[in-house]
Structure formats: structure tokens, C-alpha cells
mmCIF file of C-alpha atoms in Angstrom:
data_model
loop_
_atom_site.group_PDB
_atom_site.id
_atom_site.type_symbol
_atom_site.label_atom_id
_atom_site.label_comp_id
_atom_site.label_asym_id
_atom_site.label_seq_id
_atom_site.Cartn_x
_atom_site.Cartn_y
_atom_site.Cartn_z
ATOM 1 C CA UNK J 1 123.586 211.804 71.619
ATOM 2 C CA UNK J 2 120.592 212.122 73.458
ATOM 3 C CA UNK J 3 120.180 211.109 77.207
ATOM 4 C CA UNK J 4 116.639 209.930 77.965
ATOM 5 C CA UNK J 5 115.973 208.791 81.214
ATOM 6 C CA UNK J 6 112.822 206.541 82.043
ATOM 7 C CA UNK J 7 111.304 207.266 85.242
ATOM 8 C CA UNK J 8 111.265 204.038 87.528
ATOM 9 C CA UNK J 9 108.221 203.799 89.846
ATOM 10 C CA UNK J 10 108.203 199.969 90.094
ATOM 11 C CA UNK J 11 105.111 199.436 86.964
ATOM 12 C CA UNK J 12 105.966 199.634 83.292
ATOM 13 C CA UNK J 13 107.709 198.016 80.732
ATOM 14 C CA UNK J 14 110.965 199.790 81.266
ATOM 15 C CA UNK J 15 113.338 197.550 79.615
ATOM 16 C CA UNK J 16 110.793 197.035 76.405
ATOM 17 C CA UNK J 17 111.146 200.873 76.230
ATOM 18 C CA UNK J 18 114.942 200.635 77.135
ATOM 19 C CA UNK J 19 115.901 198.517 74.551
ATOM 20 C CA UNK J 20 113.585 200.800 71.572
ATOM 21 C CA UNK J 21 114.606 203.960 72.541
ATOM 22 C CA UNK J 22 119.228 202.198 72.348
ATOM 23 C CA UNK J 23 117.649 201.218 68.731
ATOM 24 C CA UNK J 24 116.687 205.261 68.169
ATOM 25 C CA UNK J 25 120.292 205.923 69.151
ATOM 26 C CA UNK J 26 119.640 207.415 72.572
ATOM 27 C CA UNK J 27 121.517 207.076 75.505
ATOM 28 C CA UNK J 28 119.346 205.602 77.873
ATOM 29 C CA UNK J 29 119.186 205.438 81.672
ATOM 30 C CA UNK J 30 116.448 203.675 83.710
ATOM 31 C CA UNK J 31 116.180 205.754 87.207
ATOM 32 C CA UNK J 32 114.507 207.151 90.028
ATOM 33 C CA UNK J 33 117.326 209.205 91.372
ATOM 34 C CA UNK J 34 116.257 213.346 91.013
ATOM 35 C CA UNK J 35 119.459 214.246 89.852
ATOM 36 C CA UNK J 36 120.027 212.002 86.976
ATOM 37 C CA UNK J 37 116.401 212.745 86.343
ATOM 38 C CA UNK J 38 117.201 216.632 86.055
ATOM 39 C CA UNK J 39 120.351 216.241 84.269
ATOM 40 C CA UNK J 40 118.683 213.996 81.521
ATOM 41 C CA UNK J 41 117.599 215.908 78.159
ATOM 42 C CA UNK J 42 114.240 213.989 78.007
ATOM 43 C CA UNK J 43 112.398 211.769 80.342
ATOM 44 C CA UNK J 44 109.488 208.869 79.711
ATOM 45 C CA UNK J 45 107.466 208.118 81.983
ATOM 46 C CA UNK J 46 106.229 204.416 80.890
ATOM 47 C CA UNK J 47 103.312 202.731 82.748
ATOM 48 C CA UNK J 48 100.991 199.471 83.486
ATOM 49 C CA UNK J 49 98.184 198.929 85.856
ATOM 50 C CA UNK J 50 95.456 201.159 87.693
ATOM 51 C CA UNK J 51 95.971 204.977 87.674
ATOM 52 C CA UNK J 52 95.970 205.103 91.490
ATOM 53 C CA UNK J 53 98.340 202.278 92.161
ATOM 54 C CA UNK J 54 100.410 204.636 89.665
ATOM 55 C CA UNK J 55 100.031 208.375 91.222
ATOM 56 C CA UNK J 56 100.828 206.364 94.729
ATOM 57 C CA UNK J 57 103.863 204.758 93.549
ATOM 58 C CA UNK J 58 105.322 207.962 92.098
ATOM 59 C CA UNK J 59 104.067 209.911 95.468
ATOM 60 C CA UNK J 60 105.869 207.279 97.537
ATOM 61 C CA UNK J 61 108.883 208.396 95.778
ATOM 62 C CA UNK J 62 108.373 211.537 95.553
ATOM 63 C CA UNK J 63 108.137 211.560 91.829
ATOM 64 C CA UNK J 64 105.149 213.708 91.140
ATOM 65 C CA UNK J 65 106.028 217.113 91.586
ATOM 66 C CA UNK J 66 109.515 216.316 90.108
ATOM 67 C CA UNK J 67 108.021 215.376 87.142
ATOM 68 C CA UNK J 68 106.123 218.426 86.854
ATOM 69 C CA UNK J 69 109.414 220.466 87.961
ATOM 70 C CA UNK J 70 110.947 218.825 85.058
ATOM 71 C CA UNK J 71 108.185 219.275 82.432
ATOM 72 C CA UNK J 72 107.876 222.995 83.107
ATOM 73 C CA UNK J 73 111.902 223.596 82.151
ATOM 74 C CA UNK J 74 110.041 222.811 78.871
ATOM 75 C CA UNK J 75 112.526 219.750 78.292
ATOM 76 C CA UNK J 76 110.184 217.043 76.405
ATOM 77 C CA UNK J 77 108.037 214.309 78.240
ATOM 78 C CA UNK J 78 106.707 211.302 76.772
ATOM 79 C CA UNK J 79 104.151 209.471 78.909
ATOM 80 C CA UNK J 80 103.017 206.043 77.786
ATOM 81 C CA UNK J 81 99.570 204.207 78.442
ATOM 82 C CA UNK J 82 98.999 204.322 82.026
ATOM 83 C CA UNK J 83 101.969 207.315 82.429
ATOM 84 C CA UNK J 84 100.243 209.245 79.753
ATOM 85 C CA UNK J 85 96.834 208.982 81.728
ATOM 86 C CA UNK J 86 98.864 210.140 85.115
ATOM 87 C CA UNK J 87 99.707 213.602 82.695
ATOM 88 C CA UNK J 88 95.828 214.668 82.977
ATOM 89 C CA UNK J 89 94.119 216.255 86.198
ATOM 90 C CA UNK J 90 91.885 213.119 87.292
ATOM 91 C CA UNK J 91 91.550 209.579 86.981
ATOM 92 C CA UNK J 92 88.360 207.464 87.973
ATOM 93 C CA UNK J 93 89.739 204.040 88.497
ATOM 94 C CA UNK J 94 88.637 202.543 91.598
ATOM 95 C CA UNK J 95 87.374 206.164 93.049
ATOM 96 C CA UNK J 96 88.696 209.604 91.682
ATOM 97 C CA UNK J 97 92.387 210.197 92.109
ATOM 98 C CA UNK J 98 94.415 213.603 91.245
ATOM 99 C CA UNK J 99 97.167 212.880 88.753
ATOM 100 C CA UNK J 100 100.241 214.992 87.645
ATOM 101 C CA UNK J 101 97.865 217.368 86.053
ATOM 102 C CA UNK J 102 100.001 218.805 83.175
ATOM 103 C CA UNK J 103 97.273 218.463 81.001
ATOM 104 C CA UNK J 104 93.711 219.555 81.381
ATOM 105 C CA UNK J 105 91.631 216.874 81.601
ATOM 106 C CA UNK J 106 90.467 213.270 83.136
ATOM 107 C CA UNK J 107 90.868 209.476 82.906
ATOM 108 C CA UNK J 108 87.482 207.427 82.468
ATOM 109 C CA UNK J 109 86.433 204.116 81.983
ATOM 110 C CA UNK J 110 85.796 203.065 78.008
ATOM 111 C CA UNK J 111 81.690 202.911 76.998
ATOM 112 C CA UNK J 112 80.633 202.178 73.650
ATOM 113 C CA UNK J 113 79.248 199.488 71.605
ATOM 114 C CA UNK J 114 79.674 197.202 68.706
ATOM 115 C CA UNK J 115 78.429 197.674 65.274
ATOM 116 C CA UNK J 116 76.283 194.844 66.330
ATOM 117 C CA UNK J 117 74.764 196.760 69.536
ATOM 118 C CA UNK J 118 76.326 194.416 71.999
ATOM 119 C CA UNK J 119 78.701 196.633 74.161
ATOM 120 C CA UNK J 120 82.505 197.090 73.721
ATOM 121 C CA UNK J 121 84.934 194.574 75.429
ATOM 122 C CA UNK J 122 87.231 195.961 78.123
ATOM 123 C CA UNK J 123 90.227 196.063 78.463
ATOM 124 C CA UNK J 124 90.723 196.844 74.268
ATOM 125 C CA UNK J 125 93.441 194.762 73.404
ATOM 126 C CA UNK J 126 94.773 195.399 69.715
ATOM 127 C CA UNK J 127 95.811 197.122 66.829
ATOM 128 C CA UNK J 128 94.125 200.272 65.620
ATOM 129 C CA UNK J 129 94.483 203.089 62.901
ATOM 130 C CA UNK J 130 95.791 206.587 64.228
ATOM 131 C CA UNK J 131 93.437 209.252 62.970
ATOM 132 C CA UNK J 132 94.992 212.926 62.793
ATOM 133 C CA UNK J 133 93.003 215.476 64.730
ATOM 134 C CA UNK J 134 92.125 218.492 62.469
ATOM 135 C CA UNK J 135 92.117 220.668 65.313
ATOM 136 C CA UNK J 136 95.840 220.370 66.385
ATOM 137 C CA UNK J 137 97.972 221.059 63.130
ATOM 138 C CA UNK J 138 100.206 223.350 62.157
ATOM 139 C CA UNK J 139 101.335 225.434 58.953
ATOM 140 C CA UNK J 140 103.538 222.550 58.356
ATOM 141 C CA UNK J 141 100.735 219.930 57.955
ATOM 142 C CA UNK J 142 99.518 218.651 54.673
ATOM 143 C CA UNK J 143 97.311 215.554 54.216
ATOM 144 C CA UNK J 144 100.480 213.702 53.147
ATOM 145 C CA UNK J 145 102.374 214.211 56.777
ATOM 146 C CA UNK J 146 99.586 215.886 58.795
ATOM 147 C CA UNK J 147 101.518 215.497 62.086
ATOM 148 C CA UNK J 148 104.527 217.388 60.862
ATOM 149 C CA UNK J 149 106.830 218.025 63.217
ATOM 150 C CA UNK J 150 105.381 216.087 65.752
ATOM 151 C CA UNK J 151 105.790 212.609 67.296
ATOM 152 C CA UNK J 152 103.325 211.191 65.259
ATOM 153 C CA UNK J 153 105.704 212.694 62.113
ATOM 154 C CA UNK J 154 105.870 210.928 58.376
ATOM 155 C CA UNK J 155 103.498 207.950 59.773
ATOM 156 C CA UNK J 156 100.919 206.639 57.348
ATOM 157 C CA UNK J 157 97.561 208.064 57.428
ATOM 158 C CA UNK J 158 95.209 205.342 57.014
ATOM 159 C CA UNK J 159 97.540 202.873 57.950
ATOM 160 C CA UNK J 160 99.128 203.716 61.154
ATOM 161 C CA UNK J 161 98.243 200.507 63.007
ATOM 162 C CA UNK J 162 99.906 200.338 66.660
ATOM 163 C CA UNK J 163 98.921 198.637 69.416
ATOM 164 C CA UNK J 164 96.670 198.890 72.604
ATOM 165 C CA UNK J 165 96.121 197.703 76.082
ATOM 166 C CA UNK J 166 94.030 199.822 78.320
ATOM 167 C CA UNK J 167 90.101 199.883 79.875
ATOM 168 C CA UNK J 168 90.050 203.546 80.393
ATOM 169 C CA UNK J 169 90.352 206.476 78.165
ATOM 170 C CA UNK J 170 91.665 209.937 78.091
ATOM 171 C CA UNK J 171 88.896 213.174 77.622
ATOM 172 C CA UNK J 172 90.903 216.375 77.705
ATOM 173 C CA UNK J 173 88.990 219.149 78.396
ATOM 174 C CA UNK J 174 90.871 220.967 75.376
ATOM 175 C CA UNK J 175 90.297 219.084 71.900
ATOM 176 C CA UNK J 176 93.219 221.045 70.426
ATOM 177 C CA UNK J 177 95.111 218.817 73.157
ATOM 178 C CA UNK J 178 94.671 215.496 71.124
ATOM 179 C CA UNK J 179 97.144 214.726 68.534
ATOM 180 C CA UNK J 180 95.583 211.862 67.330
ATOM 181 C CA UNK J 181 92.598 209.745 67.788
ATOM 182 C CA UNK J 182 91.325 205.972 67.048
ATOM 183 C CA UNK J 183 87.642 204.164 66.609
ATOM 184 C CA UNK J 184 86.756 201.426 68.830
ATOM 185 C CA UNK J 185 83.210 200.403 68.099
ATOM 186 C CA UNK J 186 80.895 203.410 67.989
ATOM 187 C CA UNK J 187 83.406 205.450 70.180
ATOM 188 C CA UNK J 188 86.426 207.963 68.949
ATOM 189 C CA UNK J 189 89.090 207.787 71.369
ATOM 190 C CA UNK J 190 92.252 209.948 72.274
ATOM 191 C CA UNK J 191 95.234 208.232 70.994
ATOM 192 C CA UNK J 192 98.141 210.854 71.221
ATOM 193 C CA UNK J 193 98.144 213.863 72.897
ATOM 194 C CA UNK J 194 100.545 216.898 73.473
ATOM 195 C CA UNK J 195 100.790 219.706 75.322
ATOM 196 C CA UNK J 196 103.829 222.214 74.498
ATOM 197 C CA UNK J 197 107.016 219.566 75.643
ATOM 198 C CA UNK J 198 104.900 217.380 76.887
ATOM 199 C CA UNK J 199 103.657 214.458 74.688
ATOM 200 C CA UNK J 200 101.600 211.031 75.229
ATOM 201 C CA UNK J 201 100.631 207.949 73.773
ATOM 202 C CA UNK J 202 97.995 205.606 74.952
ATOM 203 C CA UNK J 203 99.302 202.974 72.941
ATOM 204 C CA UNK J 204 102.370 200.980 73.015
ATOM 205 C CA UNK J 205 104.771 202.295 70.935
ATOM 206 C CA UNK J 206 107.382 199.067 72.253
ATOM 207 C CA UNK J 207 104.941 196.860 70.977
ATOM 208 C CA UNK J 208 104.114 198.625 67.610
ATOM 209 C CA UNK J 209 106.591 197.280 65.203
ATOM 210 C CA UNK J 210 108.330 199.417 62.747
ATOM 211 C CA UNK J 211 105.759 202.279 63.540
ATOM 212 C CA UNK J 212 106.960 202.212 66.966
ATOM 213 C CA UNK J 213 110.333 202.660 66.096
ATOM 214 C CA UNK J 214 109.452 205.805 63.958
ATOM 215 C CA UNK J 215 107.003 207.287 66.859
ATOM 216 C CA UNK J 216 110.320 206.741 69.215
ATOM 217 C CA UNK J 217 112.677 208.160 66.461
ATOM 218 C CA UNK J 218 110.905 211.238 66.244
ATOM 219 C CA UNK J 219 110.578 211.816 70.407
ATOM 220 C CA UNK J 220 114.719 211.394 70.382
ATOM 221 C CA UNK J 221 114.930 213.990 67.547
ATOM 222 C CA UNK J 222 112.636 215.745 69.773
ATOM 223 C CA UNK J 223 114.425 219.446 70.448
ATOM 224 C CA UNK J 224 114.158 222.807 72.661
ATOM 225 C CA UNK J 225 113.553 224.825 69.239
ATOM 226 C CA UNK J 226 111.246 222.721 68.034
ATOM 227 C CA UNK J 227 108.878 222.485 71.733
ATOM 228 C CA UNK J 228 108.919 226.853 70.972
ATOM 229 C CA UNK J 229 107.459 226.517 67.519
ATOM 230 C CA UNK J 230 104.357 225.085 69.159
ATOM 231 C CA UNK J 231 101.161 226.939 69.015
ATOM 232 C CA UNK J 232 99.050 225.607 71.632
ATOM 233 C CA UNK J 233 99.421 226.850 75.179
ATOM 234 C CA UNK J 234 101.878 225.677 77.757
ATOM 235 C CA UNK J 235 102.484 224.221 80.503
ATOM 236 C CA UNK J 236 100.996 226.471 83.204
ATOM 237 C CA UNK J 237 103.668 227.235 85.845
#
């Protein structure tokens, strides 16, 4: 069975994710203690609120660089919403602030507009389509199951609706980065991203139904062998 430990920083839905990843079969331990942390075979890093209020409350704790200690043994990652933004280099909420800076990259506020020419309502609340990004697939990918092998794998294309809750957006500076995106008005969005172990989803997958469940299947499947088959670069040490 396979121990996941969700990082607690005091924001995040950690018993939403809790009680999703006991349905995937994992065994699953919400903590802030380093060792258990170490010891675990996968860690999530969940997340609600401002990116700074984040990055402090995981400094406080001394959370950051063991995070990024743990994501360089290569061991998988999943950061969700707000923890997937704290992966990148730089967020701009409320004045720039460093984050864990696994992936290239920063965290800005969502522009757009409307089909109409009005402009887009933050925070975007709701469902939208997962879009696969050409970019970022392997020999394995076909337009059936483009994300093959991945945490996105055996969703619909076309149809995988989950959900969303956020007022800023992800821009990695490397577009092989992006797994996935979405389209919110006149604006194409990152939706998924990975870097070698370590994954993210802006989205919800708690809150995403039956999809969820698959998206949190797949990260518990989630192996060593399978983070080496990767052909994008990885984690710098």
C-alpha cells in the first residue's frame, strides 16, 4: 500500500484530500513532522488562500526547503491549487514573493475577457475542460489517452470537466512544463503541470467527482520507474 502524507501548514482542504486519496487505497497520514514526511512514499502538498500567507506558513515551519529536500529524492509530489502555485519561482499576490521554486516559472493574477468584451470575473469559480498540451507527450500518447502515463492518464479528452477556484494563474517559463491547459474567456490557462516527480493541479481534484478520483488513482499508482521514463528535465539539485 502506498503511504502518502499531506503536508500540514494550517490552509488546505486536508481532510477533503484525506478522505479521496483512503478511497484510491492509500495509506494516508496528515503531518507536519520531517520524519514522517521523509519516510512517506509520496507527499501532497494541498492549499487555499494567498501565495504569501502560504510560502510564510510553510517557512514558519520550516517546510520549504524540506519539501524541496524531499522532491529532489525524486519521490512524487502533487501540489494542489494554491500548493501547486508555491512549486513555481514567484508569486505576485499582494507584492512578489519567492516560492519553493521547483519549477521554472511565476504566479500572476488572471486577465482576459469575455466573448462579449466585458472582462473576466475573478476569482474563476467552476468547471472547465482539460486540454492536453501537444508539447509535453510522450511515445506513449495517442489522441485516445494523450496523457499516458501521466496523472492526467485515460481521462476524456473533450470532456474532462473538473473544477476551479483560484484568481491567479500559473506561466511557466518552459511550455513543455504544462501538462494540460483550460479556456477561460479569451485566455488559455495552465491547468496541470509536471516536472520529472513533481506534478500539479490548479484545480480541485477533491471536488471533481469521478474524474477526481481517477486524477488521484493515477498519483497513488504513481512509481520510482515510472518518474525515470520521463523526458523532460529534472529537478535541478
Amino acid at each position: 500500500m502506498s503511504k502518502v502524507t499531506i503536508v500540514d501548514y494550517g490552509l488546505g482542504n486536508v481532510f477533503s484530500v484525506k478522505k479521496i486519496l483512503e478511497k484510491c487505497g492509500a495509506e494516508v497520514e496528515i503531518s507536519s513532522d520531517p520524519e514522517v514526511i521523509r519516510l512517506s512514499d509520496k507527499l501532497v502538498l494541498p492549499g487555499v488562500g494567498a501565495f504569501r500567507q502560504g510560502m510564510n506558513a510553510l517557512r514558519e515551519r520550516g517546510l520549504d526547503k524540506l519539501i524541496v529536500e524531499y522532491a529532489r529524492s525524486q519521490k512524487p509530489v502533487l501540489g494542489i491549487c494554491l500548493g501547486m502555485q508555491m512549486l513555481f519561482e514567484l508569486g505576485t499576490e499582494f507584492g512578489e514573493c519567492k516560492g519553493l521554486g521547483l519549477i521554472p516559472g511565476s504566479i500572476d493574477i488572471i486577465v482576459g475577457k469575455e466573448s462579449d468584451g466585458s472582462l473576466l470575473r475573478v476569482p474563476h469559480i467552476g468547471w472547465n475542460s482539460l486540454v492536453p498540451n501537444p508539447q509535453n507527450q510522450s511515445p506513449l500518447d495517442d489522441d485516445v489517452n494523450p496523457w499516458a502515463g501521466t496523472l492526467l492518464d485515460r481521462l476524456p479528452v473533450g470532456a474532462a470537466f473538473v473544477y476551479f477556484v483560484h484568481s491567479y494563474a500559473a506561466r511557466p517559463t518552459v511550455a513543455e512544463h504544462v501538462l494540460a491547459y483550460f479556456h477561460y474567456g479569451n485566455q488559455t490557462l495552465v491547468a496541470a503541470v509536471r516536472l520529472g516527480a513533481v506534478w500539479g493541479c490548479q484545480f480541485h481534484p477533491e471536488r471533481s467527482g469521478e474524474l477526481g478520483v481517477r486524477i488521484m488513482q493515477n498519483f497513488v499508482r504513481l512509481s520510482a520507474a515510472s518518474q525515470a521514463s520521463q523526458k523532460s528535465e529534472q529537478v535541478k539539485k
